[in-house]
Coordinates of C-alpha atoms in Angstrom, one line a residue:
M1187 CA 0.0 0.1 0.0
S1188 CA 1.3 3.4 -1.0
R1189 CA 1.6 6.3 1.5
E1190 CA 0.1 8.4 -1.2
H1191 CA -3.1 6.6 -0.9
P1192 CA -3.9 6.3 2.9
D1193 CA -7.5 5.3 2.3
E1194 CA -6.6 2.3 0.2
V1195 CA -7.7 -1.1 1.5
S1196 CA -6.0 -4.3 0.8
I1197 CA -6.8 -7.9 1.8
V1198 CA -4.2 -10.6 1.4
A1199 CA -4.8 -14.3 2.0
Y1200 CA -1.7 -15.8 3.4
P1201 CA -1.1 -19.5 2.6
D1202 CA -2.1 -21.6 5.4
G1203 CA -2.7 -18.5 7.5
P1204 CA -5.0 -15.5 8.1
L1205 CA -6.4 -12.8 6.0
L1206 CA -4.4 -9.7 6.5
V1207 CA -6.4 -6.5 6.2
R1208 CA -4.7 -3.3 5.6
G1209 CA -6.4 0.2 5.6
P1210 CA -9.6 1.7 6.8
A1211 CA -11.9 -1.3 6.0
Q1212 CA -15.0 -1.6 8.1
L1213 CA -15.5 -4.9 9.7
V1214 CA -19.0 -6.0 10.8
D1215 CA -20.3 -9.2 12.2
A1216 CA -23.1 -11.2 10.9
D1217 CA -25.8 -8.9 12.3
G1218 CA -24.2 -5.9 10.8
T1219 CA -22.7 -4.7 14.1
P1220 CA -19.3 -2.9 13.7
I1221 CA -16.4 -4.8 15.1
H1222 CA -13.9 -2.5 16.8
R1223 CA -10.3 -2.2 15.4
E1224 CA -7.5 -0.8 17.4
R1225 CA -5.0 -1.2 14.5
R1226 CA -4.8 -0.1 11.0
T1227 CA -3.8 -3.6 10.0
V1228 CA -5.5 -6.7 11.4
A1229 CA -5.2 -10.4 10.8
L1230 CA -8.5 -12.3 10.5
C1231 CA -8.8 -15.9 11.3
R1232 CA -9.6 -18.4 8.6
C1233 CA -9.1 -21.7 10.5
G1234 CA -12.1 -21.2 12.8
K1235 CA -10.2 -22.0 16.0
S1236 CA -9.0 -18.6 17.2
T1237 CA -9.9 -17.7 20.7
I1238 CA -10.2 -14.0 19.7
K1239 CA -12.4 -14.4 16.7
P1240 CA -12.8 -12.8 14.2
F1241 CA -9.1 -11.9 14.8
C1242 CA -6.2 -14.5 14.4
D1243 CA -4.4 -15.6 17.5
G1244 CA -1.9 -17.9 15.6
T1245 CA -3.9 -21.2 16.4
H1246 CA -3.7 -22.1 12.7
K1247 CA 0.0 -23.1 13.2
L1248 CA -0.7 -25.3 16.2
I1249 CA -3.5 -27.3 14.4
G1250 CA -1.9 -27.6 11.1
F1251 CA -4.4 -25.6 9.3
R1252 CA -3.9 -25.7 5.4
T1253 CA -5.6 -23.5 2.7
E1254 CA -5.0 -26.1 0.0
P1255 CA -5.8 -29.7 0.2
P1256 CA -2.9 -32.1 0.3
P1257 CA -1.9 -33.5 -3.1
P1258 CA -3.4 -36.9 -3.8
A1259 CA -1.4 -39.9 -2.8

C-alpha cells in the first residue's frame, strides 16, 4: 500500500494462515454490528479455531491448518 493513498484497503490471504486486512476497511459481524479495530492492519482468522475471533491468534499453526488440500497420494 502506498503512503500516497492512505484510504486504500488491501486484503491478502496468506497461505495456511489468516487474511491480512490493511487500511480503513469497516469490519462488521453477521448482524451488521461494527467490530472495533484498534490497529490499521489486522489479521482475520480463517481456521475457525482462534480464541479471539474474528481476529487471528496463531492457532492455525498449532492445528496444522492448510488452505490447499494435500496432493493426492
